[in-house]
Coordinates of C-alpha atoms in Angstrom, one line a residue:
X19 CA -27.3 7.8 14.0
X20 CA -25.2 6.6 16.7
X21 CA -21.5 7.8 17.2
X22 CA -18.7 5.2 16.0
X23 CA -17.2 3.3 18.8
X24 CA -13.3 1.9 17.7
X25 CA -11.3 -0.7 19.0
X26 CA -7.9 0.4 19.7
X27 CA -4.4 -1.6 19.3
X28 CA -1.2 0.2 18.2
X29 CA 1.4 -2.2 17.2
X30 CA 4.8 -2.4 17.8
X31 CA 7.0 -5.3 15.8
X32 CA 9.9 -4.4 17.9
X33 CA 8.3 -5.3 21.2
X34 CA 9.4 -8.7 23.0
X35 CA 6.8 -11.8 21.9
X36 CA 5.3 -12.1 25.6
X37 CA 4.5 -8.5 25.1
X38 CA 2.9 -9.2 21.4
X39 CA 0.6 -12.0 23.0
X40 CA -0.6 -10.6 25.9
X41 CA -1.5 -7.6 23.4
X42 CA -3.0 -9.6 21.1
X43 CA -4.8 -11.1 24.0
X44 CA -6.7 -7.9 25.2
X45 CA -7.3 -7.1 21.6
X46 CA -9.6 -10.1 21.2
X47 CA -11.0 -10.2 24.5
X48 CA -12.6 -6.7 23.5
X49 CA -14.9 -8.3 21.3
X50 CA -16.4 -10.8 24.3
X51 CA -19.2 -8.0 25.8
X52 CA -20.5 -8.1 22.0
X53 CA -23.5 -10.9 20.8
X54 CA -23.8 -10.1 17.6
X55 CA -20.9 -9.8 15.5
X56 CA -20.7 -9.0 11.8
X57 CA -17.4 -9.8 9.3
X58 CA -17.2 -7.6 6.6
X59 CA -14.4 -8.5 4.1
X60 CA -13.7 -6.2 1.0
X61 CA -15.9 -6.1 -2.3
X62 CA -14.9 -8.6 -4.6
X63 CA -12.9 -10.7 -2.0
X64 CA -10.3 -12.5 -2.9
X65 CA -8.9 -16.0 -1.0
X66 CA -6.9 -13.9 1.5
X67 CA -10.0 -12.0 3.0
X68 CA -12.4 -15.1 2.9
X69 CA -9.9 -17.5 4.8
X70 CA -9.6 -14.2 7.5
X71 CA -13.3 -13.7 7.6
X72 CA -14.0 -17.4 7.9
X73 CA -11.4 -17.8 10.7
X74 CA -12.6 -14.8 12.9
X75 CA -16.4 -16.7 12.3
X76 CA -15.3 -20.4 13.8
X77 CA -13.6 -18.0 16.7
X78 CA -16.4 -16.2 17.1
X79 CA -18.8 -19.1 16.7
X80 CA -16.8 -20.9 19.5
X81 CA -17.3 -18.0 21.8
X82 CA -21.3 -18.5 21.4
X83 CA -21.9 -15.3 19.7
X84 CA -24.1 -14.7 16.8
X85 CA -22.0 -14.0 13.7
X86 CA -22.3 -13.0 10.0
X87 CA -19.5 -13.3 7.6
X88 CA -20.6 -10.7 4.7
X89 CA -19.3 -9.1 1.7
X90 CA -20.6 -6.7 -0.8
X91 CA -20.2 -4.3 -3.8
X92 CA -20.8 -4.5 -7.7
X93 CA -20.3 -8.1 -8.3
X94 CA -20.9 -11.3 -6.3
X95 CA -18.2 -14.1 -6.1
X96 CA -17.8 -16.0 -9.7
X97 CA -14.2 -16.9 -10.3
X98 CA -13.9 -20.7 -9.8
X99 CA -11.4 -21.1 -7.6
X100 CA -13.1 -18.9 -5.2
X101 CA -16.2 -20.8 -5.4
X102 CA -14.6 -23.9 -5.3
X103 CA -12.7 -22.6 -1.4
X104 CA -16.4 -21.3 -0.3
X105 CA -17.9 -24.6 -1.3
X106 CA -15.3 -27.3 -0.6
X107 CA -14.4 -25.5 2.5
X108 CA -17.7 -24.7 4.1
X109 CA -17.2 -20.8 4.2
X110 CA -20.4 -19.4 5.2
X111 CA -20.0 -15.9 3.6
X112 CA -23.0 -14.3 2.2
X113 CA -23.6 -11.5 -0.3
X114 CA -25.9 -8.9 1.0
X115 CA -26.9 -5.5 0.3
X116 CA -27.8 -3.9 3.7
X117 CA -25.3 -4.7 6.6
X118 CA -27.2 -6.5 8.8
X119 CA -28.3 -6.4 13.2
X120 CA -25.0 -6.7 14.9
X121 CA -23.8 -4.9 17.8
X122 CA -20.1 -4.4 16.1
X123 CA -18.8 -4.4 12.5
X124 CA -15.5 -6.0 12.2
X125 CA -13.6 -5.5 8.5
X126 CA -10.9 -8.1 7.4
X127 CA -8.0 -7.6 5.2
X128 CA -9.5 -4.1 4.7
X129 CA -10.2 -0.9 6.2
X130 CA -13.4 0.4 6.9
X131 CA -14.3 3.4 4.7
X132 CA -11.5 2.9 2.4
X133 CA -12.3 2.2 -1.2
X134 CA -12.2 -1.5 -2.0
X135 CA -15.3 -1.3 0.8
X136 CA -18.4 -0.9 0.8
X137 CA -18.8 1.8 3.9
X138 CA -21.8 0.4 6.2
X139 CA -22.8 2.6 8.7
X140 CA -22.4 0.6 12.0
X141 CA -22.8 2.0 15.8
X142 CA -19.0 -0.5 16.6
X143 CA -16.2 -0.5 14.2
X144 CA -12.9 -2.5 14.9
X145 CA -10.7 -3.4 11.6
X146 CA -8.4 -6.4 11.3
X147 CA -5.7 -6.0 8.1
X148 CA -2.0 -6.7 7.2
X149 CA -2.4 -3.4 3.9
X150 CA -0.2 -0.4 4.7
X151 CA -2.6 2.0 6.9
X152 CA -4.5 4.3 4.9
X153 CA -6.2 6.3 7.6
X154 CA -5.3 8.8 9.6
X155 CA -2.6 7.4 12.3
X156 CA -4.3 8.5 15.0
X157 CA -7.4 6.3 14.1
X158 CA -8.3 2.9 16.0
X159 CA -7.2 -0.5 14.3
X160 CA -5.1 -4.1 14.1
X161 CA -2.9 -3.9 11.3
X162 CA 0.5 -5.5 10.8
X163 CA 1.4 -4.6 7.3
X164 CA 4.7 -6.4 7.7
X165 CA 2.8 -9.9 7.5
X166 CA 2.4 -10.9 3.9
X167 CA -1.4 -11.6 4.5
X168 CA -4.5 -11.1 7.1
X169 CA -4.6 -14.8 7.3
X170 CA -0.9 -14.6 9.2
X171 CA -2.5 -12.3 10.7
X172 CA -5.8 -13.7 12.2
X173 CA -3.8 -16.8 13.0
X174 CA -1.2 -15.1 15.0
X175 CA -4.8 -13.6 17.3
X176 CA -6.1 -17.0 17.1
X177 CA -3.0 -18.6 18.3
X178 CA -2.9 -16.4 20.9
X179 CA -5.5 -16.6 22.5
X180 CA -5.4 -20.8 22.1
X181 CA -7.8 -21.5 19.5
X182 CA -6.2 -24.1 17.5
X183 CA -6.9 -23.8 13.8
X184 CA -5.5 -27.0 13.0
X185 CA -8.3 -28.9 14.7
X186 CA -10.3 -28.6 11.4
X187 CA -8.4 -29.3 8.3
X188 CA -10.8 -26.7 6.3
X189 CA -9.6 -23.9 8.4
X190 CA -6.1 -24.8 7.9
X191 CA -6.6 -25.1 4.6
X192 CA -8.5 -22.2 3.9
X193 CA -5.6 -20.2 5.6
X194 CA -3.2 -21.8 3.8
X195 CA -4.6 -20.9 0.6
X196 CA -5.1 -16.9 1.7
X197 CA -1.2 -16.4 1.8
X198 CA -0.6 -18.6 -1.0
X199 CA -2.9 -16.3 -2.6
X200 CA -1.5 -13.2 -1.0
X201 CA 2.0 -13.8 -1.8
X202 CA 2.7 -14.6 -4.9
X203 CA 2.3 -18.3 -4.6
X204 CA 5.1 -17.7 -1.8
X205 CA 7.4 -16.3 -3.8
X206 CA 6.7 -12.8 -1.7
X207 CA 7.1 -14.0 1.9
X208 CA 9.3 -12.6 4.0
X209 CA 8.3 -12.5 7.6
X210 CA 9.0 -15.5 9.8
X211 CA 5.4 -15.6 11.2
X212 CA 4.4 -16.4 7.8
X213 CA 6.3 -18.7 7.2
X214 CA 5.8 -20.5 10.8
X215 CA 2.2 -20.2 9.6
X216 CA 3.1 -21.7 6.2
X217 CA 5.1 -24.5 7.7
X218 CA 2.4 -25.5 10.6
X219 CA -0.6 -25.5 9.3
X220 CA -2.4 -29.0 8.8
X221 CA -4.0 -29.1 4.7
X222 CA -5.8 -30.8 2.5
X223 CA -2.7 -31.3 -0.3
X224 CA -5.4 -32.6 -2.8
X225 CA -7.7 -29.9 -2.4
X226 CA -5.2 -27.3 -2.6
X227 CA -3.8 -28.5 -5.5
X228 CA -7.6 -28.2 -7.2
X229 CA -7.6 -24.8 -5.9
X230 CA -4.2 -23.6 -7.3
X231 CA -5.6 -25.1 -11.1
X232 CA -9.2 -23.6 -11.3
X233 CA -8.5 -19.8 -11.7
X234 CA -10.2 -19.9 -15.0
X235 CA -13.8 -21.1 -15.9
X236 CA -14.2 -21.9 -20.3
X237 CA -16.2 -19.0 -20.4
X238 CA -13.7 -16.7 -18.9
X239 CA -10.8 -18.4 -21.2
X240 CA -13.0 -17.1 -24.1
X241 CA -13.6 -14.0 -22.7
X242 CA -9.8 -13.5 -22.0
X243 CA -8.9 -14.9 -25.5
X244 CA -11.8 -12.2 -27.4
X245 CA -10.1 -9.2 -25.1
X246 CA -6.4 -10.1 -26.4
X247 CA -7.7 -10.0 -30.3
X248 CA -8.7 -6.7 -29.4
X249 CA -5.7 -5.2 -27.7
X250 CA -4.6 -1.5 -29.0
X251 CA -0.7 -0.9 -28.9
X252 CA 0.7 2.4 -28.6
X253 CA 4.2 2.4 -30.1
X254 CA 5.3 5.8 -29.3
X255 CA 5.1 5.2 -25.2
X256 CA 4.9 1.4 -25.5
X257 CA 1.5 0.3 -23.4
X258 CA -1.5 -1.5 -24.4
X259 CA -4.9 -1.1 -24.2
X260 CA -7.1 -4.4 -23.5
X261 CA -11.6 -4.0 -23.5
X262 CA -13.2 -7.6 -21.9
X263 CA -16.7 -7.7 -21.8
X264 CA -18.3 -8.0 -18.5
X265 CA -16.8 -11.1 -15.9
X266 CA -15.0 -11.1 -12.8
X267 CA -12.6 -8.1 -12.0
X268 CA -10.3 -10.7 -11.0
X269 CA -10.6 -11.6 -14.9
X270 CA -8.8 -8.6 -15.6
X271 CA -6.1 -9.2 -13.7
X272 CA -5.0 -12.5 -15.3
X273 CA -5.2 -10.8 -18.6
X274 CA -3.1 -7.8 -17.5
X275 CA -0.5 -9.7 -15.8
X276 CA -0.3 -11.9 -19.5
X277 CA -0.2 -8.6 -21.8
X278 CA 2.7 -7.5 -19.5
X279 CA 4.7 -9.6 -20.6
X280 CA 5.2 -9.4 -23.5
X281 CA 8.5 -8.0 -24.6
X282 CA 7.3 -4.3 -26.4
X283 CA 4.9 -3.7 -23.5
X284 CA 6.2 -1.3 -20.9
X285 CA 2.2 -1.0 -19.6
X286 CA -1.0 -2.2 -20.2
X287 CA -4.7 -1.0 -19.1
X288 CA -7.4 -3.7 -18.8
X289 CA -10.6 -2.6 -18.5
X290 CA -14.1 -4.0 -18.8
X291 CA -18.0 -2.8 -18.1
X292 CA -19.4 -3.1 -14.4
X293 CA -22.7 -2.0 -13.0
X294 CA -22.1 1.5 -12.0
X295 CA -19.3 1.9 -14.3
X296 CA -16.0 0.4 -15.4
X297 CA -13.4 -2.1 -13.9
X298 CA -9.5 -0.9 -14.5
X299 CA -6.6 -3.7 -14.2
X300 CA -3.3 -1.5 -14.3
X301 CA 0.5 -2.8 -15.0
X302 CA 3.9 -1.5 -15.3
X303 CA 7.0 -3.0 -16.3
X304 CA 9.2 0.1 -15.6
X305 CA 10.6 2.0 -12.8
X306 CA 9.1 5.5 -14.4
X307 CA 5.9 4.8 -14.0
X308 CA 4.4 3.4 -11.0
X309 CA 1.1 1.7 -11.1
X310 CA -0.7 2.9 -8.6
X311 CA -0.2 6.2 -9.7
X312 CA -1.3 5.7 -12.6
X313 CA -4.3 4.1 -11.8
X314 CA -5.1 7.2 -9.6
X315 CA -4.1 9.8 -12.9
X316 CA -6.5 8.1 -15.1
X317 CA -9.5 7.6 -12.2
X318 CA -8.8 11.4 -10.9
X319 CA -12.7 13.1 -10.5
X320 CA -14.2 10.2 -11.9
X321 CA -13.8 7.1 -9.9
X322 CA -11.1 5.9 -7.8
X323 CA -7.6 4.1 -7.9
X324 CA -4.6 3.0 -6.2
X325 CA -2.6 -0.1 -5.1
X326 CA 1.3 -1.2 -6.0
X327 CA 3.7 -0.3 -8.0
X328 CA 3.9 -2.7 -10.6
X329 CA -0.3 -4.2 -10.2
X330 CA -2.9 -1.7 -9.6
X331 CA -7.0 -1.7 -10.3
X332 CA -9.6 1.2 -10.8
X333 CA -13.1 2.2 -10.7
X334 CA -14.8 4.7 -12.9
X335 CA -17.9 5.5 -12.5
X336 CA -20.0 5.7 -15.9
X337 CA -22.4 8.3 -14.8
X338 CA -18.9 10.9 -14.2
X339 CA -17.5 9.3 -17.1
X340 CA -20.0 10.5 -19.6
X341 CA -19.9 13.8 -18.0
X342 CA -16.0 14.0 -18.3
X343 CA -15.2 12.2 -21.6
X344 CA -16.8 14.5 -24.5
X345 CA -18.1 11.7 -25.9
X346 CA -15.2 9.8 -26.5
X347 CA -15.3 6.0 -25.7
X348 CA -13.7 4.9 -22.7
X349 CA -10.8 2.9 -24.7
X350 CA -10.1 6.1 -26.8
X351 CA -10.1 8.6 -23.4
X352 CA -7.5 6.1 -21.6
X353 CA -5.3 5.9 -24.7
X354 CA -6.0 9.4 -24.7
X355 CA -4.9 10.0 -21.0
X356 CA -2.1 7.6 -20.7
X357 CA -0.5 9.8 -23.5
X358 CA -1.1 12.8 -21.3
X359 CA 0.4 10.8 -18.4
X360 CA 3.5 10.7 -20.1
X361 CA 3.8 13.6 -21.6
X362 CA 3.0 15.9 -18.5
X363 CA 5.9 14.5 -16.6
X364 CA 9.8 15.7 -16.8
X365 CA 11.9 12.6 -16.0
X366 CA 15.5 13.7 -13.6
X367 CA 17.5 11.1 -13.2
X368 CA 19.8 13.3 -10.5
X369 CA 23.2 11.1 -10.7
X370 CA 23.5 12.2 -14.2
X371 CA 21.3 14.9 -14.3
X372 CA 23.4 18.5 -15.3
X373 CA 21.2 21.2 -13.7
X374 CA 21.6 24.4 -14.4
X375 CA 21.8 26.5 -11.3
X376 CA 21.4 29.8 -13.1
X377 CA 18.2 29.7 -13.5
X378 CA 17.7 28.9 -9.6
X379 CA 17.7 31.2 -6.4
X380 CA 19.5 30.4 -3.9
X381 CA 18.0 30.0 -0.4
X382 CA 19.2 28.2 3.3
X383 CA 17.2 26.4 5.6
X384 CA 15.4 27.8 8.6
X385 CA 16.1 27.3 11.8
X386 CA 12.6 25.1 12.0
X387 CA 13.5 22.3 14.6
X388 CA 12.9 18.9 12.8
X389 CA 13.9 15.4 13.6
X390 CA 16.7 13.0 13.1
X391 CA 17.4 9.2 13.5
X392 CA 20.6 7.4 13.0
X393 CA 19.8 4.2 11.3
X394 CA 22.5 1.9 12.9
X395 CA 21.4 2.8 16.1
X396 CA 18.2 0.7 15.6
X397 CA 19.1 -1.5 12.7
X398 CA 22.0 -4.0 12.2
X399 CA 24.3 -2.4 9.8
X400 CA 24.1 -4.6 6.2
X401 CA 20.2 -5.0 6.5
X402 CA 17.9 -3.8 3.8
X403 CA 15.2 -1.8 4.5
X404 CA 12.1 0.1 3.0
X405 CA 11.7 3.6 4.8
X406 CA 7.7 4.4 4.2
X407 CA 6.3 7.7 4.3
X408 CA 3.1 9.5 2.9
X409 CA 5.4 10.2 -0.2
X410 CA 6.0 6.5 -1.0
X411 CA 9.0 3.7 -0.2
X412 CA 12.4 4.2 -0.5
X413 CA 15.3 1.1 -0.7
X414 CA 18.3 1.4 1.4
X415 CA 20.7 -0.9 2.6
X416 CA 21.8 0.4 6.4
X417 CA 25.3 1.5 6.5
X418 CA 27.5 3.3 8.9
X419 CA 26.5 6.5 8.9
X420 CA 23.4 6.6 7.3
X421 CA 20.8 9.1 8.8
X422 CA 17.1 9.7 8.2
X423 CA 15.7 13.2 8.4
X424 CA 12.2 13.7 9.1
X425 CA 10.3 17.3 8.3
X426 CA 7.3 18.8 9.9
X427 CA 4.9 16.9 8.3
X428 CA 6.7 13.4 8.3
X429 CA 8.4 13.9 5.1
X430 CA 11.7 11.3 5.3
X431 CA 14.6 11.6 3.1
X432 CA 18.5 10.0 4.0
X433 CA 21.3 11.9 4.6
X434 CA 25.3 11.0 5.1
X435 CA 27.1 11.6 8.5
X436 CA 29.6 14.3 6.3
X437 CA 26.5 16.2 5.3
X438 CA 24.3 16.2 8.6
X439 CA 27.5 18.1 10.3
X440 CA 28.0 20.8 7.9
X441 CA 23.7 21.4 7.9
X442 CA 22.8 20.4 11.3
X443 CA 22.9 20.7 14.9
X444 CA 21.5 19.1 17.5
X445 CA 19.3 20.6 20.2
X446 CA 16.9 20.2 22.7
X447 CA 12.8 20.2 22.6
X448 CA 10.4 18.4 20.5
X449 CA 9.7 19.8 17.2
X450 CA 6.4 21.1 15.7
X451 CA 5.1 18.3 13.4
X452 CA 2.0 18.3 11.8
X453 CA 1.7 14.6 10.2
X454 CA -0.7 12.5 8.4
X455 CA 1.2 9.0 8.5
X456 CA 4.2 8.6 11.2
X457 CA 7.2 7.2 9.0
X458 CA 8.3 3.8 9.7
X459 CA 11.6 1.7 8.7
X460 CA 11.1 -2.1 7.6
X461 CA 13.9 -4.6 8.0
X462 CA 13.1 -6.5 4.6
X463 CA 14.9 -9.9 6.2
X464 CA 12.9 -10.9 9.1
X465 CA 10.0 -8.1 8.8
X466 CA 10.6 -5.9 11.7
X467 CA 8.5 -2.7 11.5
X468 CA 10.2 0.1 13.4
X469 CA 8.4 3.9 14.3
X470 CA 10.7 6.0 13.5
X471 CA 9.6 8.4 15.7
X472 CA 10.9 6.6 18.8
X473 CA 14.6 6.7 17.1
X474 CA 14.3 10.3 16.5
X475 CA 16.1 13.4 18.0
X476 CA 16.1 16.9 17.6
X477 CA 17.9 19.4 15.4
X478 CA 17.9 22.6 13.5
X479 CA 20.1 23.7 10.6
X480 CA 22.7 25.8 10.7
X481 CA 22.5 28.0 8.3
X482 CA 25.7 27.4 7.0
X483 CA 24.6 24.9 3.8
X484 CA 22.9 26.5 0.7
X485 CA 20.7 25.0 -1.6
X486 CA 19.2 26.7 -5.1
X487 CA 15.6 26.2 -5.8
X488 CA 13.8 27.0 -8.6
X489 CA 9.2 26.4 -8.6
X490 CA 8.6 24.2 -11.4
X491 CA 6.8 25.1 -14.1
X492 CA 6.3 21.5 -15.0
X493 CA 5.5 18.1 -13.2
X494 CA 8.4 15.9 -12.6
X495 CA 9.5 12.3 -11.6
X496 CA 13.0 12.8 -9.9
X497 CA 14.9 9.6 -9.6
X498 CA 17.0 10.2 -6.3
X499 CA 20.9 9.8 -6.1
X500 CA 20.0 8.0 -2.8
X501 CA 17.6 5.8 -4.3
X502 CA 17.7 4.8 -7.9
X503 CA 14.7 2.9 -8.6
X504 CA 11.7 4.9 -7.0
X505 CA 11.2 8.4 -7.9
X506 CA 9.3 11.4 -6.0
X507 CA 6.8 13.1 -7.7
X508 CA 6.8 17.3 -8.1
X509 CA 3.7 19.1 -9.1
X510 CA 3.4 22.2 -11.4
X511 CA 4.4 24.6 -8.2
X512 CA 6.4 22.9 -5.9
X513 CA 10.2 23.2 -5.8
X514 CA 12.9 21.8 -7.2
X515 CA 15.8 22.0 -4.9
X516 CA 19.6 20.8 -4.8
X517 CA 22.4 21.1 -2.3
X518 CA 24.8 23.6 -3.2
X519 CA 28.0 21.7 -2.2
X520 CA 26.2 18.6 -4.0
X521 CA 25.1 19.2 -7.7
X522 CA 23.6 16.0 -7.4
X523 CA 21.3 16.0 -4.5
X524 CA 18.8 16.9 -6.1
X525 CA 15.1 16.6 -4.6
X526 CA 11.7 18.1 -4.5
X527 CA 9.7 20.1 -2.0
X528 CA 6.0 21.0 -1.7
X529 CA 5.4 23.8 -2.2
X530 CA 3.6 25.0 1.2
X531 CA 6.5 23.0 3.0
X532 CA 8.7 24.7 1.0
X533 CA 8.2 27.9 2.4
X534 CA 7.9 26.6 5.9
X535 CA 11.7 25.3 5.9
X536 CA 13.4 27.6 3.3
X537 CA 14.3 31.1 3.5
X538 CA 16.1 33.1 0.7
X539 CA 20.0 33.2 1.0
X540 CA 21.3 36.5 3.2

């Protein structure tokens, strides 16, 4: 077996737009000493991926290299407005089962090994995606997960480097149709490339408007209408459980996003047969219970799940299903688990939240070195932003003296002026971090993605502020005084910690970071 080769290019939003193209430039240039080129989108694509795909293949083709635009998985494409795009627009994808000769493998709007992708073994890897990046930062890729779809993206190359993608009407259409798709028919775009995008391109208006009204063959309307008849509601915790027989996992979707809203629903579980196993379709309504979580609690050592807060999928895989479930039916072990799910989590809501410190120990911070930005210093005060970490997104709207700290292994939480002088000092050297994903800081009006490592200085603590801590005995979903509507997760063993001169700053710490940072009070 040959040893991976990756394409590198880091990107940074914040750089000037000469910069951005003569980057974007070399990054397509790369592929030039290659003859054989191979698109891989992800398994059961969707419009987004097959309008990237298909626009990297007319680029390529134009450069007079072989190419192959592929996908793969469980299921091959059968949801009518997706064959009605591949047809109507002449998108040459193929369904195959063994990647096939090409001298590099390039995924779009996915990233290679991650879940939603089949993982072909290929001696050239390069990745094209606008997802959050789910590998390890240090890895090579093109990902601008401020853009509201790979399409934006793949235009913005193409665009570039001077191919014009309004010289065929299919290709503008096709591109058109990916962030339509990818947004929410629009109603989630933010960034002004997508909209320039949105606003430029040259379509077929009669073609699109067939595409926007064929998500649903009579077939799958029946299969949709049999799978609501059959709905289980679970009062006590308010979700519903929905079994479709086998179709389209994009099927499952359009039910779950119906069930959701109805008015007693708080969450709902679709869920139908698939070769290999089972298809999940997960939705929440309410700020205690993320989605994608979730998804990932009821798929834990049996399949695999993830995805957004409020819409999130699944795979189970029968074979470690029938292992797992003691013979209970897969609609019985989710109602079964999803009551679990509940039940295993404490809810803090820490504004209100009367903790009793008594049964805490008090402890002060290290003198670890860690890091600290200052968020006006980078971002226009008034602007809303999403701070991203490993740990999940975080509102806030930038004010004067807001500040972000950032712990040794990337962990980001806000602090006031008022309290980062009685805890902190500044000093020099770089600290020792240890990270997985380098935080960044999103201006949610224009897009901007900023690293908040290049914002960051050094500091220690004092010594001088106390916190009590207590491990927790229980899991728990703490709702934040600094951010109301996103909570961090604690595990059986970590820490729950609040400030001493704040009863409600109250947080959580892993455990093994924990005792890194914290030392008991003198």
């Amino acid at each position: 077996m040959s040893r991976d080769l990756r394409i590198v290019l880091e990107i940074d939003e914040k750089e000037n737009e000469n910069m951005q193209l003569n980057e974007d430039r070399l990054f397509l240039n790369k592929f030039q000493r290659y003859s054989k080129i191979c698109i891989q989108c992800h398994d059961n694509p969707d419009a987004d991926a097959l309008a990237s795909g298909y626009a990297l293949y007319r680029y390529f083709e134009k450069c007079g290299k072989h190419v192959d635009f592929i996908y793969t998985g469980h299921n091959k494409i059968t949801k009518p407005n997706l064959l009605l795009m591949v047809n109507e627009l002449d998108i040459p994808v193929k369904y195959v089962t063994e990647l096939p000769e090409c001298d590099i493998l390039v995924t779009t709007d996915c990233q290679y090994g991650a879940g939603n992708v089949t993982k072909f073994e290929a001696s050239a890897v390069a990745m094209i995606d606008h997802h959050q990046c789910g590998i390890m930062q240090n890895e090579n890729y093109y990902i601008r997960s401020s853009l509201g779809s790979c399409a934006t993206v793949v235009w913005d190359l193409l665009r570039a480097v001077g191919f014009d993608t309004d010289a065929d009407i299919k290709l503008s259409t096709a591109l058109y149709y990916g962030l339509y798709s990818d947004t929410n028919q629009f109603e989630e775009i933010y960034h002004p490339l997508d909209k320039d995008m949105r606003d430029s391109l040259n379509i077929n208006e009669s073609l699109l408007f067939r595409l926007m009204n064929t998500n649903l063959s009579l077939k799958e309307l029946n299969i949709a209408s049999a799978a609501l008849t059959k709905q289980v509601y679970c009062q006590e915790n308010k979700f519903s459980v929905i079994e479709a027989s086998e179709c389209d996992p994009n099927i499952l979707g359009i039910i779950s996003d119906f069930v959701i809203q109805v008015e007693e629903v708080d969450i709902c579980v679709a869920f139908n047969p698939n070769p290999g196993g089972y298809k999940l379709s997960v939705r929440s309504c309410i700020k205690e219970v993320k989605a994608n979580e979730l998804a990932g609690y009821l798929c834990k050592g049996i399949g695999n799940g993830g995805g957004h807060l409020t819409k999130a999928g699944g795979f189970i895989s029968g074979n470690l299903f029938d292992r797992a479930s003691g013979g209970l039916q897969l609609k019985e072990y989710l109602i079964q688990q999803i009551n679990k799910y509940h039940n295993d989590f404490e809810v803090i809501y820490a504004k209100t939240y009367d903790i009793n410190i008594q049964e805490m120990e008090r402890y002060q911070k290290k003198d670890v070195v860690i890091g600290v930005a200052e968020a006006s210093g980078f971002i226009k005060e008034g602007t809303p932003i999403l701070v991203r970490t490993l740990e999940g997104d975080v509102n806030l709207k930038v004010e004067e003296g807001l500040y972000f700290m950032i712990g040794i292994e990337g962990e980001v939480y806000p602090i006031r002026k008022e309290k980062f002088d009685k805890t902190y000092k500044y000093v020099e050297g770089s600290p020792d971090m240890v990270m997985e994903y380098a935080p960044t800081v999103r201006d949610n009006i224009c897009g901007n993605v900023y690293q908040l490592m290049k914002y960051m200085k050094t500091c220690v603590a004092t010594g001088k502020s106390m916190v009590y801590a207590k491990e927790l005995e229980t899991n728990v979903k703490v709702f934040t005084s600094w951010d109301e509507t996103k909570y961090y997760c604690g595990m059986k063993g970590d820490f729950l910690v609040v400030r001493e001169d704040d009863k409600h700053d109250i947080y959580v710490v892993r455990r093994d970071i924990f005792f890194k940072t914290y030392k008991k009070a003198d």
